[in-house]
Short mmCIF file of C-alpha atoms in Angstrom, two decimals:
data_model
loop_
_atom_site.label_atom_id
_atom_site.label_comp_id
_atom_site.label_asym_id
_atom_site.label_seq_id
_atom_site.Cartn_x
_atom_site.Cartn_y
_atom_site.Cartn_z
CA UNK A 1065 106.48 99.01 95.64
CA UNK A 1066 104.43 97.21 93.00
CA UNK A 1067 101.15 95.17 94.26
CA UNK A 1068 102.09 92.18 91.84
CA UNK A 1069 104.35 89.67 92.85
CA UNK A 1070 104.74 88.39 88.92
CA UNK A 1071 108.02 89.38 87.00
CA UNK A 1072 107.17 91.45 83.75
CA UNK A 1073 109.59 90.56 81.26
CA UNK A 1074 110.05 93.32 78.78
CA UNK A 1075 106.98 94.37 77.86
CA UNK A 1076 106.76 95.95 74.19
CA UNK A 1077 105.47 99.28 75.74
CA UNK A 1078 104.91 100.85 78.81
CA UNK A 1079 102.32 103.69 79.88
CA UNK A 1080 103.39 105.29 83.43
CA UNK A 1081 101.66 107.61 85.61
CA UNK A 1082 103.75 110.39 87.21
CA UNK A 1083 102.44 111.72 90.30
CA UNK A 1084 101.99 108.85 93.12
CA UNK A 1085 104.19 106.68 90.74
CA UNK A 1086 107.30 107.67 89.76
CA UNK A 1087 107.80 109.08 93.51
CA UNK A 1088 106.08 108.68 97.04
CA UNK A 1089 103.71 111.57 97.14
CA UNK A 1090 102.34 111.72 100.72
CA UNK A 1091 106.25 113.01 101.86
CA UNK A 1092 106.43 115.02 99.11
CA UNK A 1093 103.11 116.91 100.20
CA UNK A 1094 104.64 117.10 103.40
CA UNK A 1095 107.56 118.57 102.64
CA UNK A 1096 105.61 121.30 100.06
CA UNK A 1097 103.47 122.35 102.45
CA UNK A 1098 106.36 122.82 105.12
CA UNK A 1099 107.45 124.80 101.94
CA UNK A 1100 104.38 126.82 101.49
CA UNK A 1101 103.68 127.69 105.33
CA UNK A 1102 106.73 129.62 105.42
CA UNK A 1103 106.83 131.16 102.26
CA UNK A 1104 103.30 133.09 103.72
CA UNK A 1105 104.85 133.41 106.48
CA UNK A 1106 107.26 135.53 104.80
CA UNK A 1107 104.89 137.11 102.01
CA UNK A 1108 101.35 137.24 103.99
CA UNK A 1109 100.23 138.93 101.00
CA UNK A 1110 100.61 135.75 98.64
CA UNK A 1111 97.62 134.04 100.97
CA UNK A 1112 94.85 134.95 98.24
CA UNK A 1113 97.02 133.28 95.41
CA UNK A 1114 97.38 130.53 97.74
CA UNK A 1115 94.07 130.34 98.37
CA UNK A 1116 93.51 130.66 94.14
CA UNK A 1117 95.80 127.94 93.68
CA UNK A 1118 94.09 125.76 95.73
CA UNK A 1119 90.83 126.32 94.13
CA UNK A 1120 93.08 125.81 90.65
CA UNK A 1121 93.49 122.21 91.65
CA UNK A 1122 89.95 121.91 92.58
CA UNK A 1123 88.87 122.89 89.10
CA UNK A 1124 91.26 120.22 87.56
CA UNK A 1125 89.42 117.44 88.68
CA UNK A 1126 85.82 118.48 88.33
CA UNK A 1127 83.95 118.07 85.05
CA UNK A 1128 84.32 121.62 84.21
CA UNK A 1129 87.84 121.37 84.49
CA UNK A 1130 87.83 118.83 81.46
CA UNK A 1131 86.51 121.43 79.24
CA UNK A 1132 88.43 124.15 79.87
CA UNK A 1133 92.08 124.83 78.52
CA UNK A 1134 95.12 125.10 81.20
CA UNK A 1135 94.67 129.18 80.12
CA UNK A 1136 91.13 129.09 80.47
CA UNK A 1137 90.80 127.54 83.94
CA UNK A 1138 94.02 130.03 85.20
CA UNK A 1139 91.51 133.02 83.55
CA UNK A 1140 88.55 131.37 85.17
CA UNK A 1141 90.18 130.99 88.78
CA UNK A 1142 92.22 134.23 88.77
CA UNK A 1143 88.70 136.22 87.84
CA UNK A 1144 87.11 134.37 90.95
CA UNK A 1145 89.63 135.46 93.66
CA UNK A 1146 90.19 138.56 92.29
CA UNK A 1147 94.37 138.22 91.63
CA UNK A 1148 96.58 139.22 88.68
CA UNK A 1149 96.27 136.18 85.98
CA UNK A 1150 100.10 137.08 85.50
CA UNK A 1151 100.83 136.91 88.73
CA UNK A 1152 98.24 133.83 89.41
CA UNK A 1153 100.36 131.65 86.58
CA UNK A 1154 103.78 132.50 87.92
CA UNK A 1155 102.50 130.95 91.31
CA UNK A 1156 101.12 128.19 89.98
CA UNK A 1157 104.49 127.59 87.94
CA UNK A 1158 106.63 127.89 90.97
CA UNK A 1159 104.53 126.01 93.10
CA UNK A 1160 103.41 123.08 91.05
CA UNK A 1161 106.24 122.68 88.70
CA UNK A 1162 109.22 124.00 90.33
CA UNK A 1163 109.22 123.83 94.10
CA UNK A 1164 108.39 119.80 94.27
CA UNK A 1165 111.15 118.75 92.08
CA UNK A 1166 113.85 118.79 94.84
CA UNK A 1167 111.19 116.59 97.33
CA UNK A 1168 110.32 114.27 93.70
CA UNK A 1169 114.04 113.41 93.30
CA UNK A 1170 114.44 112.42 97.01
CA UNK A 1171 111.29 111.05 97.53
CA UNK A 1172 111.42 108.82 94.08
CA UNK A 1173 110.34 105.33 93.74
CA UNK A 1174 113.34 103.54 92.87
CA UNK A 1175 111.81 100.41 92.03
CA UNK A 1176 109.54 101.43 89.60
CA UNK A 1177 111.57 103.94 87.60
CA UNK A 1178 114.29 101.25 87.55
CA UNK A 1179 111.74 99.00 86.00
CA UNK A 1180 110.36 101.38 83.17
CA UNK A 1181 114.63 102.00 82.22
CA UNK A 1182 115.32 98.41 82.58
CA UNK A 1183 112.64 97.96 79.95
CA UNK A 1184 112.94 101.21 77.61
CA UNK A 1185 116.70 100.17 77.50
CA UNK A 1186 115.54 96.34 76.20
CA UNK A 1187 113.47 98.39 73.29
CA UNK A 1188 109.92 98.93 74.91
CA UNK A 1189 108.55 102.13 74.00
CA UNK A 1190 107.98 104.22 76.68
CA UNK A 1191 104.58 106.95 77.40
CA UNK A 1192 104.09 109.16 80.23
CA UNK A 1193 100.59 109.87 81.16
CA UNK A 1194 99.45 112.64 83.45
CA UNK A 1195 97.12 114.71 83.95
CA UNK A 1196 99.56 117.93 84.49
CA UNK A 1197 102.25 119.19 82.56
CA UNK A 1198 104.95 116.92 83.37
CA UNK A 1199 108.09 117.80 81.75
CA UNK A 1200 110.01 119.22 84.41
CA UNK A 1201 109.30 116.11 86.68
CA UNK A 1202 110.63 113.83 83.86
CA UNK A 1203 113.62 115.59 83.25
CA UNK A 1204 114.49 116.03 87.45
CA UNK A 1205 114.10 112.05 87.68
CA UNK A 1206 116.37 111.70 84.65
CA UNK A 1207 113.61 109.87 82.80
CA UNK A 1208 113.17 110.27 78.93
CA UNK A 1209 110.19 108.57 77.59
CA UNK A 1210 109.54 108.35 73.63
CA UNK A 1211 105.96 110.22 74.42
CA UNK A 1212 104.79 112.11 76.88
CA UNK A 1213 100.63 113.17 76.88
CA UNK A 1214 99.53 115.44 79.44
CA UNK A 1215 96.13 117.82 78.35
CA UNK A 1216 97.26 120.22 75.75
CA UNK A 1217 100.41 118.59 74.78
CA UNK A 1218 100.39 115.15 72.40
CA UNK A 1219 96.59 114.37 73.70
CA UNK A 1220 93.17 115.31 73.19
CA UNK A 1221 92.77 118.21 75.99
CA UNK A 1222 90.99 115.62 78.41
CA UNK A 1223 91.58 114.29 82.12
CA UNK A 1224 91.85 110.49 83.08
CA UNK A 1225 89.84 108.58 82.86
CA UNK A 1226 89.20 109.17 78.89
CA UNK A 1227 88.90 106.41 76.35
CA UNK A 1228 89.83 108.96 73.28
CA UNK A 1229 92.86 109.74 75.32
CA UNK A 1230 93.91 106.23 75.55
CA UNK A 1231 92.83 105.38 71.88
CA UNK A 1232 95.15 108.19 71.35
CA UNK A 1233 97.94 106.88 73.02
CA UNK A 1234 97.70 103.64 71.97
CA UNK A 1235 97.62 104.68 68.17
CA UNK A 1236 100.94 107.24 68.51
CA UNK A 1237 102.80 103.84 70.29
CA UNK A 1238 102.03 102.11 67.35
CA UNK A 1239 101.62 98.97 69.88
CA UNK A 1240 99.50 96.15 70.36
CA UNK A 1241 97.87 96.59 73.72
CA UNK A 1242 98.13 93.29 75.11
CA UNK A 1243 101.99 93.73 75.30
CA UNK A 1244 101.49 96.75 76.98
CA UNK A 1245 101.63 97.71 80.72
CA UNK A 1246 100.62 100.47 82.38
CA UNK A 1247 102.19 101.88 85.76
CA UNK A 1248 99.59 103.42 87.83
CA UNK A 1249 98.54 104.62 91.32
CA UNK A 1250 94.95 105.36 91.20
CA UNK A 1251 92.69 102.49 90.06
CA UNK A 1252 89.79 104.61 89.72
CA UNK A 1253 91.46 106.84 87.07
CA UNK A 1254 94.83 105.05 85.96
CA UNK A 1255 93.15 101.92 86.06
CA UNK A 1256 90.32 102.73 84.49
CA UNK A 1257 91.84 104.32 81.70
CA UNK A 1258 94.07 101.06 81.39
CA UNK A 1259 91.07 98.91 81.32
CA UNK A 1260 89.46 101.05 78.03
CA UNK A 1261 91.74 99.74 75.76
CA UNK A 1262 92.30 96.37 77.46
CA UNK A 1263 96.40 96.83 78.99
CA UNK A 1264 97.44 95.19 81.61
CA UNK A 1265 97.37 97.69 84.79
CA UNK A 1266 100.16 97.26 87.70
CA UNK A 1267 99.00 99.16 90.36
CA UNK A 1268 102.12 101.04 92.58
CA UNK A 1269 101.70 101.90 96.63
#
């Protein structure tokens, strides 16, 4: 559901978060850590990369986390719990980017994905924004945008909110701002980052 009651009519580009937008994320949390209980059920020995994985997420959002490459933090976080890096980045992998995309697909938000289509198909050009890798999500919710920027793929390697990031993005669209909208679920970061380069920002609950 979009908090605006206000038709958009086409916009010339759109910017869309993934995770919180695209699909409803407090089932799909749920459902993953339904998932995840009895998987260690199963494998007690998987509770320390469990436990690494967790602090992995952590790391993402903390100010550290910003500097570090997607390698760098795995290193970082694997060296601090004491597990195999290897082993530490296949869990992460499964976990992150291949376990949720079954509870993404029937868990997505309808409206909103129909709404970035409707317009992509009327000749908006269309840019994913996240703050993970988000490939896999894109492709399970049959979604293909003309850019996607996640850190350390098409963007400076920086977290939201960043106003090179957005300069970025806004450049690579080629696009006015003011006939852009961006699709978000988190004012404090998706908004914010909207609001550095002036787009409108439709916030999505």
């Amino acid at each position: 559901m979009l908090e605006t009651d206000e038709k958009i009519a086409y916009p010339d580009g759109i910017i869309f978060d993934i995770d919180g937008t695209l699909y409803h994320q407090p089932p799909v949390r749920r459902g993953m850590a339904l998932k995840l209980v009895g998987h260690l059920l199963r494998y007690p020995g998987d509770a320390r990369l469990f436990q690494a994985l967790m602090k992995y997420r952590s790391l993402r959002e903390t100010e550290l986390g910003r500097t570090l490459s997607e390698k760098e933090q795995i290193e970082r976080i694997a060296d601090l719990c004491s597990v195999d890096v290897g082993h530490l980045a296949a869990f992460i992998q499964r976990w992150m980017f291949e376990e949720p995309l079954s509870l993404i697909v029937k868990h997505a938000n309808a409206d909103v994905i129909a709404a970035i289509t409707s317009a992509g198909e009327h000749g908006a050009v269309l840019a994913a924004y996240s703050d993970y890798r988000a490939d896999e999500k894109l492709q399970a919710l049959g979604i293909r945008p003309d850019f996607v920027f996640y850190p350390g793929h098409g963007i400076l390697d920086e977290l939201k909110p960043s106003p090179a990031a957005m300069k970025d993005i806004v450049l690579r669209m080629g696009i006015d701002p003011r006939s852009i909208v961006y699709y978000g679920d988190r004012p404090e970061k998706d908004g914010a980052s909207a609001s550095f380069e002036s787009i409108r920002y439709i916030n999505v609950r």
